[in-house]
Short mmCIF file of C-alpha atoms in Angstrom, two decimals:
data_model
loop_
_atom_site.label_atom_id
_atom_site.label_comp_id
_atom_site.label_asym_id
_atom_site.label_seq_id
_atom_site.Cartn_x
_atom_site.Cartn_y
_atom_site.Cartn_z
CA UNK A 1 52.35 -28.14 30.00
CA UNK A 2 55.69 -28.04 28.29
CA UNK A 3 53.45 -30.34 25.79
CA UNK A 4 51.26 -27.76 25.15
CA UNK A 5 51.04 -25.21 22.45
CA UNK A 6 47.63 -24.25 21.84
CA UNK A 7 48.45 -20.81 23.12
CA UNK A 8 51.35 -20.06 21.23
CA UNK A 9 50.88 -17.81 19.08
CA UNK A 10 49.29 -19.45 15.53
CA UNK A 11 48.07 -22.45 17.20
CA UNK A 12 44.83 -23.48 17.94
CA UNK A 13 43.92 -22.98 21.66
CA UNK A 14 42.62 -26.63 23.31
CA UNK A 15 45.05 -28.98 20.84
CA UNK A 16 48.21 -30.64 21.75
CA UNK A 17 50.20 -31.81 18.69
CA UNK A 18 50.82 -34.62 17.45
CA UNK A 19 50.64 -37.28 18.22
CA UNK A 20 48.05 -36.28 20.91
CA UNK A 21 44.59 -36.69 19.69
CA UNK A 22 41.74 -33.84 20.73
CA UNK A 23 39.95 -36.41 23.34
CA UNK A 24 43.57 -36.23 25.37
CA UNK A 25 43.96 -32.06 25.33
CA UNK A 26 40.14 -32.66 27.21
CA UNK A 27 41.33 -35.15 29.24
CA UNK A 28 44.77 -32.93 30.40
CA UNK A 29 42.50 -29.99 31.32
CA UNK A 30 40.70 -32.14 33.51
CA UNK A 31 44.14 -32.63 35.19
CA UNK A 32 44.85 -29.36 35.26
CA UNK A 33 41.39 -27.97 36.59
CA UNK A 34 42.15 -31.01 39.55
CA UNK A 35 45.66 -29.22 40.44
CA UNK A 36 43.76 -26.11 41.04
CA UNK A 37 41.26 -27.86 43.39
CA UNK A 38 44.23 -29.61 45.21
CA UNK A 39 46.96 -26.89 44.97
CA UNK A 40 44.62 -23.45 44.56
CA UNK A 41 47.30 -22.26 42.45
CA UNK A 42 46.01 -20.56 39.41
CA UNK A 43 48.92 -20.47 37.30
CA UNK A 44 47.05 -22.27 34.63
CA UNK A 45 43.92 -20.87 34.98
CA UNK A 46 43.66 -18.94 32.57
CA UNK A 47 45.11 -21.25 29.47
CA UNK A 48 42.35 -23.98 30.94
CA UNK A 49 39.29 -21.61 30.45
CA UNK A 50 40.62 -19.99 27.08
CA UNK A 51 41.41 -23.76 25.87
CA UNK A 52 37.33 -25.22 27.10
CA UNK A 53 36.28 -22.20 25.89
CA UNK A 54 37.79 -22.27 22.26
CA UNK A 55 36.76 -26.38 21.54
CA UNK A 56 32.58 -25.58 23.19
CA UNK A 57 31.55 -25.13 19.35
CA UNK A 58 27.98 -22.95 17.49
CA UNK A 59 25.97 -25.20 19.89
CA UNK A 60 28.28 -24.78 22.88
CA UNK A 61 28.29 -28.80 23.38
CA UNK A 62 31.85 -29.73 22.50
CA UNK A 63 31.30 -30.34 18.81
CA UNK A 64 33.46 -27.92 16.97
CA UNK A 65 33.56 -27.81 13.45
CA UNK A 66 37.80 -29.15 13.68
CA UNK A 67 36.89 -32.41 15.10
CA UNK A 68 33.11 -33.18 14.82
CA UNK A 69 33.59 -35.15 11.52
CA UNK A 70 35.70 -37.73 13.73
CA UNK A 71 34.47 -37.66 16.85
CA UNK A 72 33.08 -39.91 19.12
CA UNK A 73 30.96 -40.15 22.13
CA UNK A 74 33.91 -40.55 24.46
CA UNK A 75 35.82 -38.03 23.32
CA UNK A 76 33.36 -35.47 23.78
CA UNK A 77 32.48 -36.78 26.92
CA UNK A 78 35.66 -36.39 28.24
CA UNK A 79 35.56 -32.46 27.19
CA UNK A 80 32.49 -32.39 29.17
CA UNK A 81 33.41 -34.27 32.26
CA UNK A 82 36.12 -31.62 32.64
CA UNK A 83 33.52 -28.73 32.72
CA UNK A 84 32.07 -31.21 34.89
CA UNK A 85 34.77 -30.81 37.21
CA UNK A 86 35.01 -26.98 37.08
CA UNK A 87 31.72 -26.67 38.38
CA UNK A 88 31.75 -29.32 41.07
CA UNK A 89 35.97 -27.67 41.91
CA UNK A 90 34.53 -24.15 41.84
CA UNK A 91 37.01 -23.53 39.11
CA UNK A 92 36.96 -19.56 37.95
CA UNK A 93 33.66 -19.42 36.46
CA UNK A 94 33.56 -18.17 32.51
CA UNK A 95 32.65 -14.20 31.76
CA UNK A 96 28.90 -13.62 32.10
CA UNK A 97 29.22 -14.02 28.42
CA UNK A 98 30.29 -17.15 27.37
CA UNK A 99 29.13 -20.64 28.00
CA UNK A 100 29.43 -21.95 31.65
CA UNK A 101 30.73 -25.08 33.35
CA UNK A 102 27.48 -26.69 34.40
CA UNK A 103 25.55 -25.99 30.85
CA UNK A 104 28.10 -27.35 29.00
CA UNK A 105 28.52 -30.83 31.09
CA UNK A 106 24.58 -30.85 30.61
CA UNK A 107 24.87 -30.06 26.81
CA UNK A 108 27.08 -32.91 26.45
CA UNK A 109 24.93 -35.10 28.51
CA UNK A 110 21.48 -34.12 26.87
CA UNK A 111 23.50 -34.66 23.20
CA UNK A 112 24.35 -37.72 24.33
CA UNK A 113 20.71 -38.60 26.22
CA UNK A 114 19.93 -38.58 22.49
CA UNK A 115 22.11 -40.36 20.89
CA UNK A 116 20.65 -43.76 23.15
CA UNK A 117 20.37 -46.61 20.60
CA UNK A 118 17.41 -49.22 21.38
CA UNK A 119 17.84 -50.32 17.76
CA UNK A 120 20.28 -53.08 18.77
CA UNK A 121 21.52 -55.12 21.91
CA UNK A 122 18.24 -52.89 23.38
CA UNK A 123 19.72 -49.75 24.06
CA UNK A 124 23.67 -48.05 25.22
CA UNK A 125 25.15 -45.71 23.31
CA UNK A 126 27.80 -46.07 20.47
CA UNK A 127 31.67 -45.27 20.28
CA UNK A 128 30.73 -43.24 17.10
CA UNK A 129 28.78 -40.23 16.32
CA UNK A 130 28.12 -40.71 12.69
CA UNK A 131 27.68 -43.32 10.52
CA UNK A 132 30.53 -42.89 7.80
CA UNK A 133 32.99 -43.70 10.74
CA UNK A 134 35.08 -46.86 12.06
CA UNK A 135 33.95 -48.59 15.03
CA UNK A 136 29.97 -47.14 14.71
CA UNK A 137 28.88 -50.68 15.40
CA UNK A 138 31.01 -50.72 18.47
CA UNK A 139 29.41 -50.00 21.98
CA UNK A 140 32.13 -49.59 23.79
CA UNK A 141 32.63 -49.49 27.71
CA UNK A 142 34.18 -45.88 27.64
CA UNK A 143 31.59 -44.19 26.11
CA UNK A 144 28.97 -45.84 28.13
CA UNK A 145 30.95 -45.24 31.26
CA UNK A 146 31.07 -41.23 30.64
CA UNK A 147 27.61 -41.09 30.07
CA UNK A 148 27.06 -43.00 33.27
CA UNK A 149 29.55 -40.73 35.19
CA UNK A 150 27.90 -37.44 33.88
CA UNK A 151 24.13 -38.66 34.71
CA UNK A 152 25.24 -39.56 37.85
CA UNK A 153 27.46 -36.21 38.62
CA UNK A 154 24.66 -34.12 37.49
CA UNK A 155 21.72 -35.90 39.67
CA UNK A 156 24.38 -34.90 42.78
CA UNK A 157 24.95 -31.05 41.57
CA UNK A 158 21.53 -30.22 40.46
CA UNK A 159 19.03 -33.02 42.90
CA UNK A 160 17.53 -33.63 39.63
CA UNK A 161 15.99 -37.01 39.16
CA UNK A 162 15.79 -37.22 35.47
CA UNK A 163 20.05 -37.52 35.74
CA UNK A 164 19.75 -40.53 38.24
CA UNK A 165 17.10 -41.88 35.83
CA UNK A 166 19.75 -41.97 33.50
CA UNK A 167 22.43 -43.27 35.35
CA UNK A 168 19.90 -46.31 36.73
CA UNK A 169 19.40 -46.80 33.21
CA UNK A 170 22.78 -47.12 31.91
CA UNK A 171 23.99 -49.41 34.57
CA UNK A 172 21.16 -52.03 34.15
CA UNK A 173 22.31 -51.74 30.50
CA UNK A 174 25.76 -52.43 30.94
CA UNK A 175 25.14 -55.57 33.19
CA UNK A 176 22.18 -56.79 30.71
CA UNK A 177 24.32 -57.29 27.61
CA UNK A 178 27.60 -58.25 29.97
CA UNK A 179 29.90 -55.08 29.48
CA UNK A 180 30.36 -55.42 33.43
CA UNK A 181 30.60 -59.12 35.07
CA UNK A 182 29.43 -60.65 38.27
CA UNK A 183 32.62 -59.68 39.32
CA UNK A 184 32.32 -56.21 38.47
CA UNK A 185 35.18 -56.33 35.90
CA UNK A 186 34.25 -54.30 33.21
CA UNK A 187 35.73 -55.03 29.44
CA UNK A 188 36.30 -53.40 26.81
CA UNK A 189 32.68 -53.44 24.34
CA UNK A 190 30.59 -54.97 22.15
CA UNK A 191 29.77 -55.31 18.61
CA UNK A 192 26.18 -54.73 18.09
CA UNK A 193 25.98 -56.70 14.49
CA UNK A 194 26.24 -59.54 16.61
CA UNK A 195 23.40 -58.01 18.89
CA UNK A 196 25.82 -57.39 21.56
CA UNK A 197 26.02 -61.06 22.26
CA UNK A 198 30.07 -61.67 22.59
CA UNK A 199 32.10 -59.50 24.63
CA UNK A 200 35.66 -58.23 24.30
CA UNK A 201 37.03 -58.88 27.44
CA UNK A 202 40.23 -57.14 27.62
CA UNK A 203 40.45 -54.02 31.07
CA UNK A 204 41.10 -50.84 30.62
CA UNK A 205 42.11 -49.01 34.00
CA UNK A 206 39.73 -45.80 33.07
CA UNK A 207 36.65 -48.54 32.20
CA UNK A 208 36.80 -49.28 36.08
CA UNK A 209 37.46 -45.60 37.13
CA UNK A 210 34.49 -43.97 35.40
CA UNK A 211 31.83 -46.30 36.94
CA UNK A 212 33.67 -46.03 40.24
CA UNK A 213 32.91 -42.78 40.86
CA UNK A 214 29.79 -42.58 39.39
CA UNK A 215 28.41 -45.75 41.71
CA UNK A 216 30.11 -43.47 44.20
CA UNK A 217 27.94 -40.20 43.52
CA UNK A 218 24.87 -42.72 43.31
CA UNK A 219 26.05 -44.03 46.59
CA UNK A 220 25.68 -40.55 47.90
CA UNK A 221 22.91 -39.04 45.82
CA UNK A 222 20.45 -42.29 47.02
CA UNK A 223 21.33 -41.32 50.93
CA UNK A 224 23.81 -44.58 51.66
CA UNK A 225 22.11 -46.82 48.96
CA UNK A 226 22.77 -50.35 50.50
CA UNK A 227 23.00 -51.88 46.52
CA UNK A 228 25.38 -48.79 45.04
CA UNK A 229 27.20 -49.31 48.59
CA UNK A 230 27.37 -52.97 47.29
CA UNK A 231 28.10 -52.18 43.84
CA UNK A 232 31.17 -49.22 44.97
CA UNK A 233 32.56 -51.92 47.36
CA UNK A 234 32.33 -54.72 44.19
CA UNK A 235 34.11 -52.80 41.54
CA UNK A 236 37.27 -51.14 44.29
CA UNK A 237 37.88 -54.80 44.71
CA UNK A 238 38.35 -55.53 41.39
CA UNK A 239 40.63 -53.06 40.86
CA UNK A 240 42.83 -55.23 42.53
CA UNK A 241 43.40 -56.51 38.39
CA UNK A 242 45.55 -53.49 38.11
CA UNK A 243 47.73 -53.16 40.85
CA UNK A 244 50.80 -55.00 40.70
CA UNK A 245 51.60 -58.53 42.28
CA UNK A 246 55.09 -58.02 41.86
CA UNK A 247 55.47 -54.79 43.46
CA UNK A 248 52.15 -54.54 45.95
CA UNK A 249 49.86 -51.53 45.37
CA UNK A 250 51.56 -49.90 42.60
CA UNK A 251 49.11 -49.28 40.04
CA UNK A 252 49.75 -50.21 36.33
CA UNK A 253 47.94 -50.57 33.02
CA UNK A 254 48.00 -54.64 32.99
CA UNK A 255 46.75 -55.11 29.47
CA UNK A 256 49.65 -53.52 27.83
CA UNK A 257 52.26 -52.39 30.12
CA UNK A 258 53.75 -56.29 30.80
CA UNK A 259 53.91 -56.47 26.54
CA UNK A 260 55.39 -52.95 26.17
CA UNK A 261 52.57 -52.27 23.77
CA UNK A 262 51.01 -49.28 25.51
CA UNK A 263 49.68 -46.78 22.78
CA UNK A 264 49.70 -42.99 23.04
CA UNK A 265 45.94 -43.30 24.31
CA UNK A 266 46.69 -45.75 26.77
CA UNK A 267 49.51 -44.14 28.57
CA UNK A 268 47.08 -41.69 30.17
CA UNK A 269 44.65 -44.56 31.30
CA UNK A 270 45.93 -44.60 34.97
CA UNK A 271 45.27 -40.67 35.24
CA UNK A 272 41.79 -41.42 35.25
CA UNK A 273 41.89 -44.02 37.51
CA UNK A 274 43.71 -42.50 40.55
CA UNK A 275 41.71 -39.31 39.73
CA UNK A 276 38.36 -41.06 40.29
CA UNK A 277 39.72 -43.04 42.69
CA UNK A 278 40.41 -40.30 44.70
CA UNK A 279 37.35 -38.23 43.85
CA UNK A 280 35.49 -41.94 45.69
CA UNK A 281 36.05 -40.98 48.74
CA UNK A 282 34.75 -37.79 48.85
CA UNK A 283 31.01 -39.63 47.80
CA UNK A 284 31.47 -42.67 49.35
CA UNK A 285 34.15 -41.94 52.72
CA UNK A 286 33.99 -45.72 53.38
CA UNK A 287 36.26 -46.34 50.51
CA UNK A 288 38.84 -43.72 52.22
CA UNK A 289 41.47 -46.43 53.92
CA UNK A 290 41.63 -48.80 50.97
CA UNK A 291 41.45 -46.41 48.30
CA UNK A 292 44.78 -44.05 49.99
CA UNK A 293 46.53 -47.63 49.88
CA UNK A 294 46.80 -47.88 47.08
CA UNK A 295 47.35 -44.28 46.14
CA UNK A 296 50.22 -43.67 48.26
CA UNK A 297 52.54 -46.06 47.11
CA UNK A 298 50.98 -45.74 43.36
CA UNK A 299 52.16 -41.61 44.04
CA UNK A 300 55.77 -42.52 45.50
CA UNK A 301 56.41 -45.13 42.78
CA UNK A 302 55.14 -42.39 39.94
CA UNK A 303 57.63 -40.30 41.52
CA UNK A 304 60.38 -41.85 42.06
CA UNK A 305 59.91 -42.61 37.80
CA UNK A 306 59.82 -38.95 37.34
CA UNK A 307 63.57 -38.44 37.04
CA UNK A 308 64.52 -38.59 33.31
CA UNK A 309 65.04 -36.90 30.20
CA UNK A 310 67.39 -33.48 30.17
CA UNK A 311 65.45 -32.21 32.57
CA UNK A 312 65.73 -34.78 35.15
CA UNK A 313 61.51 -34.54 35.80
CA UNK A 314 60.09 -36.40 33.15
CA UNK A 315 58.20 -39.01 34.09
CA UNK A 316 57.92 -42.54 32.72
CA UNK A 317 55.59 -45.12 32.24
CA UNK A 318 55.81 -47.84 34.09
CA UNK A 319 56.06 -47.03 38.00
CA UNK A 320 56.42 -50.81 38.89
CA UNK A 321 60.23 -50.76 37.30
CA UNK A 322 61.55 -48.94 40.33
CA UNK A 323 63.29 -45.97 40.19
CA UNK A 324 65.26 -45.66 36.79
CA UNK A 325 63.51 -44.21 34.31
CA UNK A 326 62.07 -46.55 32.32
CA UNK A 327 62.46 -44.09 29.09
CA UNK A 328 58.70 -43.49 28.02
CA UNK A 329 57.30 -39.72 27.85
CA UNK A 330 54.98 -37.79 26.51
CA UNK A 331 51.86 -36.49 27.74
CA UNK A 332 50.08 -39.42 29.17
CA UNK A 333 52.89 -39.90 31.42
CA UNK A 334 53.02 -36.57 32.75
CA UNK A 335 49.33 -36.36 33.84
CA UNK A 336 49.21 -39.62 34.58
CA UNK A 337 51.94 -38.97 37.63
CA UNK A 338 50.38 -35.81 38.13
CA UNK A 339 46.81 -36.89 39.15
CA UNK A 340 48.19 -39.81 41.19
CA UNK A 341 50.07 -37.66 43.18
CA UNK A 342 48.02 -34.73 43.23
CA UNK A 343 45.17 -37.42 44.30
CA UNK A 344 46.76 -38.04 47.79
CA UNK A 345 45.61 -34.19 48.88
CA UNK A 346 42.25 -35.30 48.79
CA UNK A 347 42.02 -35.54 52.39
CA UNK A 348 43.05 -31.56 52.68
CA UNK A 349 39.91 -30.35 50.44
CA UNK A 350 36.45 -30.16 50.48
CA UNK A 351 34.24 -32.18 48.54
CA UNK A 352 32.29 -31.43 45.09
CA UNK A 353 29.88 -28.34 45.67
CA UNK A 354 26.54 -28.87 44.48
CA UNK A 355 24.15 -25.72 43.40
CA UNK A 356 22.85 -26.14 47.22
CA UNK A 357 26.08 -26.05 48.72
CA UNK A 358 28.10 -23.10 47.45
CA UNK A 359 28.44 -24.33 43.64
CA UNK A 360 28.29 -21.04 41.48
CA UNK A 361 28.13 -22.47 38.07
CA UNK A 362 24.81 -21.82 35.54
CA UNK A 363 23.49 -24.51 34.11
CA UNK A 364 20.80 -24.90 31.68
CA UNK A 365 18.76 -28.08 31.40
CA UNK A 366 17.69 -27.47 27.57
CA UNK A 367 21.08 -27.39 26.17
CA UNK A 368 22.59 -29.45 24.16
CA UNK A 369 18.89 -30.61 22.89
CA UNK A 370 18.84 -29.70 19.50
CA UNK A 371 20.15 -33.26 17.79
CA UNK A 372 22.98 -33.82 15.31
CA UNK A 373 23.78 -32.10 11.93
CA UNK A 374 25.85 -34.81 10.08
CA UNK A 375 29.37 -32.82 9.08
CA UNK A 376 29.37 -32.76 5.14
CA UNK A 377 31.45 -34.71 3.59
CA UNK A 378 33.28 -38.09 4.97
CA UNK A 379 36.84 -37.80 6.34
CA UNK A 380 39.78 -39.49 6.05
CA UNK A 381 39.17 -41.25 9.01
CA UNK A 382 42.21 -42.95 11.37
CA UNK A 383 41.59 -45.59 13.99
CA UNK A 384 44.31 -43.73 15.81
CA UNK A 385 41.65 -40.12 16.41
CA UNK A 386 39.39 -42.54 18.76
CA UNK A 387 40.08 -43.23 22.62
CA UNK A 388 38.33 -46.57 23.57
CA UNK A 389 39.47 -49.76 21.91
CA UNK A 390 41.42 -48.59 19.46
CA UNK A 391 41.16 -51.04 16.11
CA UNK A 392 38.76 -51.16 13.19
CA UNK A 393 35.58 -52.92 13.56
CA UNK A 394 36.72 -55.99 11.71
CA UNK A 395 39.07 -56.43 14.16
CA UNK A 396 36.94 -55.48 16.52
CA UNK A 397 34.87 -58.05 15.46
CA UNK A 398 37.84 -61.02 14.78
CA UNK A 399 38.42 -60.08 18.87
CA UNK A 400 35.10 -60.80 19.78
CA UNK A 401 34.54 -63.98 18.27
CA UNK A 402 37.62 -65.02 18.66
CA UNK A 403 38.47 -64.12 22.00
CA UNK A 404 41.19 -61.68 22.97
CA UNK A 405 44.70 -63.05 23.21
CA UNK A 406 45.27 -60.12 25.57
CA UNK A 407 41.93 -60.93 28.03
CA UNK A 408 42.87 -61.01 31.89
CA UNK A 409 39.88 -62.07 33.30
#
């Protein structure tokens, strides 16, 4: 939090500074909501709620007016898989008031629900909201992942159907056009003025995360499902692509952390990973043994990297480099040590709480249903406001038919 200064006083509450884009600050009070469901210390509490709160936007679906004109799919989604959270964490609910957990993860889901594109590669949603911006013909893993995560959260709070539906849906699309191999590697996405019909193969730790847990609450929501069983099992094996050879179950970001290349984005990539890694075994308790594996020595080696800067706590980036501090910070590295070793107290909590089993949050099924209003105006648009691939779609498109010098599998 010593990043954070959205609640200083002048500053917007919910945005980190530069160079921390608005997707992140979502993604960090994810994080934080997850420390209060392993720790129960509310110490942040209160800056998580006023900070979700203050980025809902008019239609209370995470599209405020500061960021809409550049935002895309994944980045809201991330906003809404951390209200998400606080309703499955029993986080403090919201005054009577103001929006709550549950109707804002289904705003964002229903907004997206829209937003499905059978105009090309026949169907999956696109990195971009709007038109005007780079990388609209992208369909990119991320932002098909969230959705897929949300559908299948929501069919496990709420019983509803319709959300299962949805997830059923997404993951036949992902393995139709080849976003997700036989393997269950899943790359990076797909440029749909080629129909969808080359692939940019480079892994992304949080691609494999997202659909992890999500095959894991479809594991759970279908009663023991013997093909999500098949299809959890299939993607914790590979996995395996991002845990070190070198230094044996040590997680690390393999497309860019050998290179030194890592972005600002892609620092927080293993976050996500251990957190839905952790948040498996709760939906699918079969993945328990190999999942804490990994974990455990992925937490001590995180640790044993948090030990720089004045401070002698900051935390670096790569945990396979042994205990000196490699030198990285920022953000990224922070919660990425945090939810890796926060993530090996899953075995002292209780599992998500559905509205059947003690879950307090109000939803409401109809929000987030009213469409988009395109933002007047076109911005001045940077590649570097987008989580997900991260390059213009003529490069995007050079990488596709070229083939990515940086694939691993």
């Amino acid at each position: 939090m010593k990043y954070y200064t959205g609640n200083q006083t002048g500053q917007t509450p919910g945005l980190f500074p530069q160079p921390y884009y608005w997707w992140e600050a979502g993604a960090a009070f994810g994080a934080l909501i997850d420390y209060y469901y392993y720790t129960g210390n509310s110490e942040y509490n209160d800056v998580v709620t006023q900070a979700l709160l203050f980025q809902v936007g008019p239609n209370n679906d995470f599209m405020p007016p500061n960021q809409t004109k550049t935002e895309g799919n994944d980045d809201q989604a991330f906003w809404g898989m951390a209200a998400m959270s606080a309703a499955e964490q029993r986080f403090p609910d919201p005054p009577r008031d103001k929006p709550q957990w549950l109707a804002l993860a289904q705003a964002v889901f229903n907004s997206q629900a829209l937003r499905w594109d059978n105009s090309t590669c026949g169907g999956g949603l696109r990195w971009q909201i709007f038109t005007f911006n780079n990388g609209y013909n992208y369909k990119n893993t991320i932002s098909n992942g969230c959705f897929f995560n949300m559908a299948s959260r929501l069919a496990m709070y709420t019983g509803n159907q319709t959300y299962a539906d949805w997830a059923e849906t997404m993951w036949d699309w992902v393995t139709r056009v080849g976003l997700v191999s036989p393997q269950y590697y899943f790359y990076d996405g797909t440029d749909d003025t080629l129909n969808c019909s080359a692939i940019n193969h480079i892994q992304w730790t949080y691609n494999a995360g997202v659909f992890l847990v999500g095959a894991a609450n479809m594991y759970n929501y279908t009663k023991g499902s013997p093909i999500w069983r098949e299809r959890v099992e299939g993607i914790l094996n590979a996995t395996d692509v991002f845990f070190s050879p070198q230094v044996p179950n040590v997680m690390y970001e393999v497309a860019c952390e050998p290179n030194g290349k890592c972005d600002v984005d892609q620092r927080s990539f293993k976050a996500y990973l251990a957190r839905w890694m952790a948040a498996t075994t709760k939906m699918a308790p079969f993945t328990y043994d190999y999942v804490m594996t990994r974990l455990r020595a992925s937490a001590q080696a995180a640790a044993q990297q948090c030990s720089g800067g004045d401070d002698g706590v900051t935390c670096g980036l790569r945990w396979t480099a042994g205990p000196k501090w490699d030198g990285a910070f920022g953000v990224g590295e922070q919660m990425s040590a945090l939810e890796v070793i926060q993530s090996n107290l899953i075995s002292k909590v209780s599992g998500p709480v559905t509205n059947s089993t003690g879950g307090t949050s109000k939803g409401d099924p109809a929000a987030g249903t009213g469409g988009d209003v395109s933002p007047i105006g076109t911005p001045d648009v940077t590649t570097g406001d987008k989580v997900g691939a991260g390059f213009l779609t003529t490069l995007i498109l050079v990488s596709v038919l070229g083939g990515a010098w940086w694939m691993v599998a």
